[in-house]
Coordinates of C-alpha atoms in Angstrom, one line a residue:
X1 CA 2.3 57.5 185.3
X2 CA -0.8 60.2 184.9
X3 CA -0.6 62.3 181.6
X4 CA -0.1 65.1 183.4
X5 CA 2.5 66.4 186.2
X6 CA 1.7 66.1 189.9
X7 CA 4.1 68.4 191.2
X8 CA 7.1 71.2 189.5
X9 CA 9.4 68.7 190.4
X10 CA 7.6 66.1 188.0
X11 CA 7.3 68.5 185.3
X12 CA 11.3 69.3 185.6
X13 CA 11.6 65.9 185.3
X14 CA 9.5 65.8 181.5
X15 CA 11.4 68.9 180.3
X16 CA 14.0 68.6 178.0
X17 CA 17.8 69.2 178.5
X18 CA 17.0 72.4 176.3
X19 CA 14.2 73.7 178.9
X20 CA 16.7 73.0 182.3
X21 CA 19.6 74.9 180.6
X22 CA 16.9 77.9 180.1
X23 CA 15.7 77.6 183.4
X24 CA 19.3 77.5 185.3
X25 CA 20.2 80.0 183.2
X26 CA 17.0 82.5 184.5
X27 CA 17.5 81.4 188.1
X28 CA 21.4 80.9 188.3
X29 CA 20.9 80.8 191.8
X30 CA 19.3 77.7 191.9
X31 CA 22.8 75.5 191.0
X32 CA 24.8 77.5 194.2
X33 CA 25.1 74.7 195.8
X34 CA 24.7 72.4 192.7
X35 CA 21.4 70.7 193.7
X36 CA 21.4 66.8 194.6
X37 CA 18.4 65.9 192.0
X38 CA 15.6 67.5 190.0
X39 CA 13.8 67.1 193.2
X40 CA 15.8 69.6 195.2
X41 CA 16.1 72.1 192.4
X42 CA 12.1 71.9 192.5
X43 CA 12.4 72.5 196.4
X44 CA 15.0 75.3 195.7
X45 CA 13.0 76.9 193.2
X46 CA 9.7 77.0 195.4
X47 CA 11.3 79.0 197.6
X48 CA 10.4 82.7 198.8
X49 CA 14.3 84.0 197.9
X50 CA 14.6 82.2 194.8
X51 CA 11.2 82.9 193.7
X52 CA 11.1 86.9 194.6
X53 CA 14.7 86.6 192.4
X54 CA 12.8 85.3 189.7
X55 CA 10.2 87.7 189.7
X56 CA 13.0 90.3 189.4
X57 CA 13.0 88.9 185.3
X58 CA 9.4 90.6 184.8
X59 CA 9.3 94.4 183.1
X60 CA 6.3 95.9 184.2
X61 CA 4.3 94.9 181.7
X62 CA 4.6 91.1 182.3
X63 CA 4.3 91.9 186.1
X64 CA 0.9 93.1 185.4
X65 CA 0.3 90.2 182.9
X66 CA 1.1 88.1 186.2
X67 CA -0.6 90.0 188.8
X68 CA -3.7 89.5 186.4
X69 CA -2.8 85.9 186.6
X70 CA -2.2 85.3 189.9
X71 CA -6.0 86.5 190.7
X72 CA -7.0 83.5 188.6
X73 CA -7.4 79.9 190.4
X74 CA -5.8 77.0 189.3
X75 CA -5.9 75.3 186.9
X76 CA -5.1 78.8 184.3
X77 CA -7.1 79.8 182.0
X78 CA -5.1 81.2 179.8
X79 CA -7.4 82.1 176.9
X80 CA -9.3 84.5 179.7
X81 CA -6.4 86.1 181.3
X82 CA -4.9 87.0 178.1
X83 CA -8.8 88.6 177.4
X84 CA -8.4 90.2 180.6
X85 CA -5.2 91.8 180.1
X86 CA -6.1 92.8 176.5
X87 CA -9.1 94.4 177.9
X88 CA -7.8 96.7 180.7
X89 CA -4.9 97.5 179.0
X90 CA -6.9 98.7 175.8
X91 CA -8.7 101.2 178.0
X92 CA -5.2 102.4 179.6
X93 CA -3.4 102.2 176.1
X94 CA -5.6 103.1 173.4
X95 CA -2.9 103.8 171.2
X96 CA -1.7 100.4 171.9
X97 CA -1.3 97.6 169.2
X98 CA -4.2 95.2 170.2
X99 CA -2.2 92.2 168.9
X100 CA 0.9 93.4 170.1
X101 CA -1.0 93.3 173.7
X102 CA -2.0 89.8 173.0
X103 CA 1.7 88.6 172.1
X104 CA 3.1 90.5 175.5
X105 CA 0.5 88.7 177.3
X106 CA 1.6 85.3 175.9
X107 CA 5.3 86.2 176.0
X108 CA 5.1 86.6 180.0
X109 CA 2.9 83.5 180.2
X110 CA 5.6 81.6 178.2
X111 CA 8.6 83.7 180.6
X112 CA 6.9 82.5 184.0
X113 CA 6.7 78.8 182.8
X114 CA 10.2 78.5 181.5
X115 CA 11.1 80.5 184.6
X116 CA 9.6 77.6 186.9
X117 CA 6.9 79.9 188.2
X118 CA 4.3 77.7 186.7
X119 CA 4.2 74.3 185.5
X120 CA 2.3 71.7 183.3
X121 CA 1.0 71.1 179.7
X122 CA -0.3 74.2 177.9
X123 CA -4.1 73.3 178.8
X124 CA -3.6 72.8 182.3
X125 CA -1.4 75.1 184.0
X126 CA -0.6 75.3 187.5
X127 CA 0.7 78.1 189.7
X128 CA 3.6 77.4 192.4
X129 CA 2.3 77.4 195.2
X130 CA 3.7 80.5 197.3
X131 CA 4.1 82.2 193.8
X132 CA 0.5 84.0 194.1
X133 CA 0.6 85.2 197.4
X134 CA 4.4 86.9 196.4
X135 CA 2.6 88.9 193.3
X136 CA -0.7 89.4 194.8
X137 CA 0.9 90.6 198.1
X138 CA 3.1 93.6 195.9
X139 CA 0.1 94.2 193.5
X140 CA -1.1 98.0 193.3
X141 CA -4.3 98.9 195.1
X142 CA -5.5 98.9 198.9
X143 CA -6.5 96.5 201.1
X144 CA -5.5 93.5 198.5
X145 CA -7.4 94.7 195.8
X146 CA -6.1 92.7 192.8
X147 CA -8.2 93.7 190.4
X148 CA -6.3 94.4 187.2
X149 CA -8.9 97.6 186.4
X150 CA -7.6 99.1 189.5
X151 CA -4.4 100.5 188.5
X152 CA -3.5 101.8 185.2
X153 CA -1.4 99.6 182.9
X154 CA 2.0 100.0 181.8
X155 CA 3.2 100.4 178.4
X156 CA 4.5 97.2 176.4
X157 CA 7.3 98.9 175.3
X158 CA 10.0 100.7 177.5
X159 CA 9.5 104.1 177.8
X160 CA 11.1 106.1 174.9
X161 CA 14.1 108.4 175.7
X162 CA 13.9 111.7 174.8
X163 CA 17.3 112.5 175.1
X164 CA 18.8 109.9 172.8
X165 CA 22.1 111.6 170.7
X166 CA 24.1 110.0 167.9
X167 CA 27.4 110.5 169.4
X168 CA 29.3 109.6 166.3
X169 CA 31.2 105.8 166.6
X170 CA 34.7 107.4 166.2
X171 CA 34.0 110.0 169.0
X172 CA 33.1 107.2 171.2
X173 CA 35.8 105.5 170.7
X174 CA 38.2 107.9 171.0
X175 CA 36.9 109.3 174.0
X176 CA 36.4 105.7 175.5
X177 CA 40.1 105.2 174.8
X178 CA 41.7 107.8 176.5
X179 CA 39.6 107.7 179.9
X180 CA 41.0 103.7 179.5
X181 CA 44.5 104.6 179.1
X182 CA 43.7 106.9 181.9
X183 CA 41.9 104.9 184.5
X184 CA 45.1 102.3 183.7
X185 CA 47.6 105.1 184.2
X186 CA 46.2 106.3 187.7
X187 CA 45.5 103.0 189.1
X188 CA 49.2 102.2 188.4
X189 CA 50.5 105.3 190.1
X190 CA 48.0 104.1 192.8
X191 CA 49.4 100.9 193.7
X192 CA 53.6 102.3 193.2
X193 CA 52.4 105.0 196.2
X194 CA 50.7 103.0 198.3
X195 CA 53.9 99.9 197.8
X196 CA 56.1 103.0 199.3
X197 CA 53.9 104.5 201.3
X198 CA 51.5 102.0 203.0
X199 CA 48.4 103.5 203.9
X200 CA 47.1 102.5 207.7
X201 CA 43.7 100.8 208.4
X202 CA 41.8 103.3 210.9
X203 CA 40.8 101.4 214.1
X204 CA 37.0 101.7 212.8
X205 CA 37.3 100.1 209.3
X206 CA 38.7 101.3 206.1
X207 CA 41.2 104.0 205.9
X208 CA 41.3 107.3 207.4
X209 CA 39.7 110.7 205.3
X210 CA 43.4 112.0 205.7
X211 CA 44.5 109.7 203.5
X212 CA 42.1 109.7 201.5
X213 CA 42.2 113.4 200.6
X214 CA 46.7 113.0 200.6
X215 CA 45.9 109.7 197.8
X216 CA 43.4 111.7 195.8
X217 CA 45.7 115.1 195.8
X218 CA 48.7 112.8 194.6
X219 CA 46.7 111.7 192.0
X220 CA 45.2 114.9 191.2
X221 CA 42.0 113.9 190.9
X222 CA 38.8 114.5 193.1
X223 CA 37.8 112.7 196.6
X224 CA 35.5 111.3 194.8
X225 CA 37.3 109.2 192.0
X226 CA 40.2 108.5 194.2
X227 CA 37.9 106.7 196.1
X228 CA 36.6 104.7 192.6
X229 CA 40.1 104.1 191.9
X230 CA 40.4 102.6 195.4
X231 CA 37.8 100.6 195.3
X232 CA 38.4 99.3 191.7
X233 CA 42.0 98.2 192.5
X234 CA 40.9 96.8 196.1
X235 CA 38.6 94.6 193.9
X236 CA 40.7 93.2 191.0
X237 CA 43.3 92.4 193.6
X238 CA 46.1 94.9 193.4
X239 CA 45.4 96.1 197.2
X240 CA 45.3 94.4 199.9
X241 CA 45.6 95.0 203.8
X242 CA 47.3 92.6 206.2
X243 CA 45.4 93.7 209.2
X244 CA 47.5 97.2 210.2
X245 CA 48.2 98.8 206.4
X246 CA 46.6 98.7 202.8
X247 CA 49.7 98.2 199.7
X248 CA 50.2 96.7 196.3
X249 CA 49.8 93.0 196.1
X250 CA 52.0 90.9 194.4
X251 CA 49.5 90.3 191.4
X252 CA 50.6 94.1 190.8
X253 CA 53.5 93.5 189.5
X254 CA 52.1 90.7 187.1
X255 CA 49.0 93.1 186.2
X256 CA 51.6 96.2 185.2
X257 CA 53.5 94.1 183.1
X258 CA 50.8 93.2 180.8
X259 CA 49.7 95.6 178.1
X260 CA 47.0 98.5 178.0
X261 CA 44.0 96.7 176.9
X262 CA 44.4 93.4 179.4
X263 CA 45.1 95.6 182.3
X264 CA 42.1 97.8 181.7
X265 CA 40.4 94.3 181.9
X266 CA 41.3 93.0 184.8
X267 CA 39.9 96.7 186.1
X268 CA 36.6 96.6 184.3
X269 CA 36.0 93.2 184.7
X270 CA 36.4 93.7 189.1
X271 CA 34.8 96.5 188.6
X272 CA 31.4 95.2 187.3
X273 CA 31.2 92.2 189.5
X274 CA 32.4 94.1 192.9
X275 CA 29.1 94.4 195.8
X276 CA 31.3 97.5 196.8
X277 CA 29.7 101.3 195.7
X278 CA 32.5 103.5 195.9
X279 CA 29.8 106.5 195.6
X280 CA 28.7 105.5 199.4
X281 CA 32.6 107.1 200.6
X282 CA 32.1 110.2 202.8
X283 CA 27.9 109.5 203.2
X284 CA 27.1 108.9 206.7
X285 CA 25.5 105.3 207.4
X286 CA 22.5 104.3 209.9
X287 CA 24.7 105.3 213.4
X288 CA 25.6 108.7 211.5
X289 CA 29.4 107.8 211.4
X290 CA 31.2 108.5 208.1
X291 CA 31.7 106.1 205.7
X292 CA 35.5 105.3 204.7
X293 CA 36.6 103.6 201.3
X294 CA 37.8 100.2 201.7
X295 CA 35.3 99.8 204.8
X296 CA 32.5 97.3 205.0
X297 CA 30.2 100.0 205.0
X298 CA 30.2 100.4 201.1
X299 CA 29.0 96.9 200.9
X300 CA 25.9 96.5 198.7
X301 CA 24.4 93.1 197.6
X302 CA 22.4 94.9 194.8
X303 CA 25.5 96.7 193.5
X304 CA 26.8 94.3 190.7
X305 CA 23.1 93.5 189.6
X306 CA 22.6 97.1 189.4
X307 CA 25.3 97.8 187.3
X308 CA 24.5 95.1 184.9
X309 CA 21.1 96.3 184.5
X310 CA 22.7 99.8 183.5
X311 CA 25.0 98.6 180.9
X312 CA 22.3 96.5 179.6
X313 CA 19.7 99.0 179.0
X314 CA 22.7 101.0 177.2
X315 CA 23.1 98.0 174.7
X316 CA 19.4 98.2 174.1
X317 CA 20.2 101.5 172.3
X318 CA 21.8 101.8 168.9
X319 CA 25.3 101.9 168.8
X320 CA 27.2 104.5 169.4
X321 CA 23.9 106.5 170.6
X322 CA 23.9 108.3 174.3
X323 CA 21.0 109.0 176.6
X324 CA 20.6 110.8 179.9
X325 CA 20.6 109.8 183.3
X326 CA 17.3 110.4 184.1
X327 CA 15.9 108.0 181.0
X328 CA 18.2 105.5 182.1
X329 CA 16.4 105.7 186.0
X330 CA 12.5 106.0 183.7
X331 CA 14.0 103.0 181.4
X332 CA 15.3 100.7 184.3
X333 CA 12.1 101.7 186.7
X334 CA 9.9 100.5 184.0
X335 CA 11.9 96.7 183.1
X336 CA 12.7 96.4 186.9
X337 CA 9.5 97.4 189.0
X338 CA 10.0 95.1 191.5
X339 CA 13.6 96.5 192.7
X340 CA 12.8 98.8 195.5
X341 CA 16.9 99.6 196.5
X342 CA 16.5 103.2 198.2
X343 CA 19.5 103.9 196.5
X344 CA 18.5 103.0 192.9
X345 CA 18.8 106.1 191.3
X346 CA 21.5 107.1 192.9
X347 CA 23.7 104.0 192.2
X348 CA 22.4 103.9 188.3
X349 CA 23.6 107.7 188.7
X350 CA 27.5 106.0 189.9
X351 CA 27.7 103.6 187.3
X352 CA 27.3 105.8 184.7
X353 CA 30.0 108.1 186.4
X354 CA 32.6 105.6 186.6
X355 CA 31.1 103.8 183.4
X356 CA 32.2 106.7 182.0
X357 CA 35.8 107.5 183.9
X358 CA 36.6 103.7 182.8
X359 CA 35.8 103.8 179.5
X360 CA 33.5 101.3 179.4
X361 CA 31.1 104.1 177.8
X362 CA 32.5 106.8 175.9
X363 CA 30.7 110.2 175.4
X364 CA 27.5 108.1 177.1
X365 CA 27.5 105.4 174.7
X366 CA 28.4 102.1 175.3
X367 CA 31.6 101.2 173.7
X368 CA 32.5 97.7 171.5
X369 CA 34.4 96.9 175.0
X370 CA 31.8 97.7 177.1
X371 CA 29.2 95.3 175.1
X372 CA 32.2 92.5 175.2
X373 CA 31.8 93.2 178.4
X374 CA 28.4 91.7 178.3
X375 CA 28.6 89.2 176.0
X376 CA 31.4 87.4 177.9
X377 CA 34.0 88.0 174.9
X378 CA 37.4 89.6 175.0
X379 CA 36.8 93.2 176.0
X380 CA 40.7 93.2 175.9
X381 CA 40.4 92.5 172.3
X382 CA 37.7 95.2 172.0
X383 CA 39.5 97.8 173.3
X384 CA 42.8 97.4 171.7
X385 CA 41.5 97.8 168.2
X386 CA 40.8 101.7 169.7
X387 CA 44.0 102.3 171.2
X388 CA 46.8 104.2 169.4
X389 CA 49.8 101.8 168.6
X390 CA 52.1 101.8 171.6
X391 CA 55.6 103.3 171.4
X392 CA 58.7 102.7 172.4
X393 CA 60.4 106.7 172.2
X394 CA 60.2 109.9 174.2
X395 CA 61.0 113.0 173.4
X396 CA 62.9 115.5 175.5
X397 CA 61.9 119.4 176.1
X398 CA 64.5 121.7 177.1
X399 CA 62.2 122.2 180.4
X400 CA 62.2 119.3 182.0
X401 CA 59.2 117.7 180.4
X402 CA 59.7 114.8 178.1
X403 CA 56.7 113.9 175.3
X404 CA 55.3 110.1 175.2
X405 CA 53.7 110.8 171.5
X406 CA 51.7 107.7 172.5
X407 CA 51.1 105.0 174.9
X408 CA 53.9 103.9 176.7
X409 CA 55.0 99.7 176.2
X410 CA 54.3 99.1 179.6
X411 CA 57.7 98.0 180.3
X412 CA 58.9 101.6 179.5
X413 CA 56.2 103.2 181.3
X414 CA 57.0 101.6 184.3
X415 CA 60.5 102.5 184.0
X416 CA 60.1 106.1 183.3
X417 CA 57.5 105.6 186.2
X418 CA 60.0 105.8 188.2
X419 CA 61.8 108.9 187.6
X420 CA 59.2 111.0 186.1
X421 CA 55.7 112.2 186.9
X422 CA 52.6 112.5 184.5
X423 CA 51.6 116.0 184.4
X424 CA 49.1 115.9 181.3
X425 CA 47.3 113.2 178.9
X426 CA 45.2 113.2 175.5
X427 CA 46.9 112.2 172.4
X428 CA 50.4 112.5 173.6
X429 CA 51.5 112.3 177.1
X430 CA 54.0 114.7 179.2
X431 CA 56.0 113.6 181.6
X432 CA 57.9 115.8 184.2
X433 CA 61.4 115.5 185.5
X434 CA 61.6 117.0 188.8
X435 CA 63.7 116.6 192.2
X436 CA 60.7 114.9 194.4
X437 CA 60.1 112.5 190.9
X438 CA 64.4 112.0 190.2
X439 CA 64.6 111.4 194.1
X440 CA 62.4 108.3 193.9
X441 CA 64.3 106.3 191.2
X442 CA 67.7 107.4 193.2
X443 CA 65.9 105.8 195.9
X444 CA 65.2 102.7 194.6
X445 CA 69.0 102.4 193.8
X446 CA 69.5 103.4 190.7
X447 CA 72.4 105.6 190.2
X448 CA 72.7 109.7 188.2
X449 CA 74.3 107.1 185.6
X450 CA 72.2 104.7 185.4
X451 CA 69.2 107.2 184.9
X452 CA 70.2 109.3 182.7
X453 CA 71.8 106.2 180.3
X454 CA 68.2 104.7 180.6
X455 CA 66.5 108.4 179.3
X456 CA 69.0 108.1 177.1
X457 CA 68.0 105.1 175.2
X458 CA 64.4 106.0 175.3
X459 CA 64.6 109.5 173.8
X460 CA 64.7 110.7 170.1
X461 CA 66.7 114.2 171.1
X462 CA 69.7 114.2 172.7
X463 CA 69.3 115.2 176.8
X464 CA 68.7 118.9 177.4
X465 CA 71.9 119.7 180.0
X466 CA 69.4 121.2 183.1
X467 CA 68.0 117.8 183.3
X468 CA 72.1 116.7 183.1
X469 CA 72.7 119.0 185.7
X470 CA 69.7 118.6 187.5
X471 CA 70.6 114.7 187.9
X472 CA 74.0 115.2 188.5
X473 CA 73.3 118.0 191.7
X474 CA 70.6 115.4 193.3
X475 CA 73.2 112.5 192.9
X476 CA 75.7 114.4 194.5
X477 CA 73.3 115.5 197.8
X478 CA 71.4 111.9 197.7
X479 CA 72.5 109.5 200.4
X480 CA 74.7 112.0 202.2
X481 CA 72.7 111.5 205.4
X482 CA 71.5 108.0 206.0
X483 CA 68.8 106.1 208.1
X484 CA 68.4 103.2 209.5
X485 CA 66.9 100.8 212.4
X486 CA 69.0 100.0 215.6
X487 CA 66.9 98.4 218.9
X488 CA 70.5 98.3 220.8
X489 CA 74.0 98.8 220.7
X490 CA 77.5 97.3 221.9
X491 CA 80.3 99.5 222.7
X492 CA 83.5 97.8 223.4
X493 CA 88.0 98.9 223.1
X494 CA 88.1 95.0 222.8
X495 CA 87.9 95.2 219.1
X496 CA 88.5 91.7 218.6
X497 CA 85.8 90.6 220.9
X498 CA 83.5 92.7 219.2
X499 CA 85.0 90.9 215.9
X500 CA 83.8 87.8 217.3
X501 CA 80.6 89.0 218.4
X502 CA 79.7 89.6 214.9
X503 CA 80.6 86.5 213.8
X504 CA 79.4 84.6 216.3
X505 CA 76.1 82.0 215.1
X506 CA 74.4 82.9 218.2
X507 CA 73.7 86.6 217.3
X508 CA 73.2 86.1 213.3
X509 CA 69.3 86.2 214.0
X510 CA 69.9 89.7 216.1
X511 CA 71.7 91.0 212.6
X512 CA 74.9 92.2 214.6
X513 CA 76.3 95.4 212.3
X514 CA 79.6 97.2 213.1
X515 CA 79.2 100.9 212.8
X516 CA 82.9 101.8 214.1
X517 CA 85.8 99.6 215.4
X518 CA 84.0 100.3 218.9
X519 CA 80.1 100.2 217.8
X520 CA 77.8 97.1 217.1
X521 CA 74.3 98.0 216.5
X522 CA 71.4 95.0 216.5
X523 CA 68.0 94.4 215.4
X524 CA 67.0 93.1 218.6
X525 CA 65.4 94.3 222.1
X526 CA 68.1 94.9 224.7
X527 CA 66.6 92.5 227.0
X528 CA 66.6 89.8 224.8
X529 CA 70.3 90.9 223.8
X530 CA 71.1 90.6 227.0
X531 CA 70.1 87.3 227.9
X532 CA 71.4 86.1 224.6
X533 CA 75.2 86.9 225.5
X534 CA 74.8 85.9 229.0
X535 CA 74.2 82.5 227.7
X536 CA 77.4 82.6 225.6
X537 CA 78.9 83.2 228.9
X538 CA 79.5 87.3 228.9
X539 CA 78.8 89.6 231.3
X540 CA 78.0 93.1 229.3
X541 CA 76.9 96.5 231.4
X542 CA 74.2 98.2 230.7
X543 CA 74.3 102.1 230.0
X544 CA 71.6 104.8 230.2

């Protein structure tokens, strides 16, 4: 064997287990599908995608650093590039820290080589091949001019944000919390009206702006974060459509069982990692038709890394300290020149928005949970140390209004769910008893008794008799007209031939129902009715 590498593949080959963890974590891409041998992951790793992914790593400093290098011919020397680079960027940087310039210069040299893009021992390094045509082809100037003289140089150092506040960690914090408890509260109202009321998928895609605008006034919220909220719980799996209408899963009933802090999770956690921009609802795409939420159109591959990026350049900043939206576009524009998304700004712009409504940042500053977030440790653990202790009371107003002086175990706010609708939050929350929110627990079968024992239970004051009589008067009007489903009917005077007909095996599937001594009604089609008792050997009339 030579004392140097022939190819990347036999330099992947020399590096320690140390080296390959650092360069599959860089280029994740390059173990989806895990690769067969180092050979393939040095095939995989030469190519355009993976290597224009790759590139992606370089702030625009390095980029420079390796557009400067690129115009060098193998093998790379070093020593002179990093000249080069000190030189030009003197003249654009005069303020600039010449040894700080030097280290930058080595930094990116050391990046590209643990990133793959070049390979070898430190005296003899080798460009991949395809590598220098990707930087020199995106290099600033005209007609290929490569020359690093030709465009000015960007700073080291990411550009410094005016607008940076001290928001106060307590402030954060509390903020952050109650847009959490919030976010939890609305997606859980959410899911309960969309499991009564299934909303219809629109021939086209998605669902229609009607409902929409009907989901976002129930919520009383704006088009806008309806549409976030629909999104979000699309993601983390509480929504789902079976071809003709979107409702509640089944997770949600395991998801609104758990507490505060692990739901809120599950939300944040879907959120981050979704390729769907709820900000794209009611733009019009490339054939100038709307777009709807929960449609393909809100797809975006760049989404997730976007986000990421966002909430990472928020870490970079001292805790609890906020900066503007327009830094945050300078900031991420400088240590991602090579994304060219024409929606950049406007989906940094989003994620701060619903960063925001989710608590993930509080007041602008990212929260403990939204840098657990990052980190890939409990975000459920970070956020419950800034949640009030939940509670297990309510209090009752003499106006229909009852006061959660906390939040609700979610057992209890489920239940009160049920009967009673939110109609303000901040440090306590106030429910409202009305007929429309009494209606739907009476609905779900539970009796006047049954409700007011349960308010009962919960409440510290005794109950204020307009919400007894309130209660009472619905009970008594609920149920007294009924509906139900009925594809045909059998009237007969035989009564006990109509006894038999209902008890008869053939019919069970048909669910046969007597309605009066003379009246069957059936699930099933008259035709196939029909047929079904002329095959027991009767010979019914049809009428109408």
């Amino acid at each position: 064997m030579s004392s140097r590498p022939r190819s990347l593949a036999d330099d992947l080959r020399r590096r320690d287990d140390a080296a390959l963890v650092e360069l599959l974590r860089l280029r994740p891409d390059l173990v989806e599908p895990v690769p067969a041998d180092l050979g393939a992951l040095a095939t995989r790793a030469t190519g355009a995608p993976s290597m224009m992914r790759a590139l992606d790593h370089l702030d625009a400093f390095a980029l420079s650093v390796a557009r400067t290098a690129a115009a060098h011919s193998d093998p790379l020397d070093i020593p002179a590039v990093i000249d080069e680079v000190h030189t030009h960027a003197s003249l654009a940087l005069p303020s600039s820290d010449t040894g700080l310039l030097r280290d930058r210069a080595q930094d990116t040299v050391d990046l590209l080589q643990a990133l793959g893009m070049i390979w070898g021992p430190s005296d003899h390094l080798t460009m991949v091949r395809g590598c220098r045509e990707l930087l020199l082809q995106s290099a600033p100037g005209t007609d290929g001019d490569t020359d690093a003289s030709a465009h000015s140089w960007p700073s080291p150092h990411a550009p410094s944000a005016g607008s940076l506040v001290d928001r106060g960690q307590r402030h954060v914090i509390a903020s952050a919390a109650q847009a959490a408890m919030d976010a939890v509260r609305l997606v859980d109202e959410l899911c309960r009206w969309w499991a009564e009321a299934p909303v219809s998928v629109v021939r086209t895609d998605g669902i229609g702006q009607r409902d929409l605008t009907r989901t976002a006034e129930e919520l009383g919220v704006d088009e806008h974060i309806a549409a976030a909220l629909i999104e979000i719980a699309h993601s983390a799996g509480l929504l789902a459509s079976d071809g003709a209408v979107y409702t509640a899963t089944t997770n949600f009933a395991d998801w609104s069982s758990r507490d505060i802090a692990e739901q809120w999770s599950a939300l944040a956690v879907a959120w981050l990692h979704s390729d769907r921009l709820a900000g794209l609802v009611g733009s019009r795409d490339v054939k100038d038709t709307k777009v709807a939420a929960l449609s393909t159109a809100v797809e975006r591959g760049s989404a997730s890394t976007i986000r990421l990026d966002v909430l990472t350049e928020l870490a970079t900043l001292d805790p609890h300290h906020a900066i503007d939206a327009d830094d945050v576009i300078t900031r991420l524009r400088w240590r991602r020149p090579r994304r060219t998304d024409s929606l950049l700004e406007q989906i940094i712009e989003w994620t701060l928005t619903e960063a925001s409504f989710l608590g993930i940042t509080g007041l602008g500053a990212l929260t403990p949970q939204g840098r657990a977030l990052l980190d890939g440790s409990s975000a459920a653990e970070a956020l419950h140390a800034g949640l009030p202790a939940q509670v297990d009371h309510i209090v009752l107003q003499p106006d229909l209004t009852a006061i959660a002086p906390g939040p609700l175990q979610p057992t209890l706010a489920a239940q009160l769910a049920t009967m009673a609708d939110v109609e303000s939050t901040g440090g306590a929350t106030v429910y409202r008893f009305s007929e429309k929110s009494l209606r739907r627990a009476l609905d779900l079968g539970q009796g006047a008794d049954e409700v007011l024992a349960f308010i009962a239970s919960v409440s510290r004051t005794a109950i204020p008799q307009p919400l007894e009589y309130l209660v009472a008067d619905l009970a008594k009007r609920h149920s007294a007209l009924r509906l139900g489903t009925a594809m045909s009917y059998l009237r007969c005077d035989d009564t006990a031939l109509l006894d038999t007909l209902c008890a008869a095996v053939e019919l069970q599937p048909m669910r046969p129902r007597r309605i009066a001594d003379t009246v069957v009604i059936t699930a099933a089609a008259p035709a196939l009715l029909l047929e079904r008792l002329h095959a027991m050997g009767l010979t019914p009339t049809a009428e109408g």
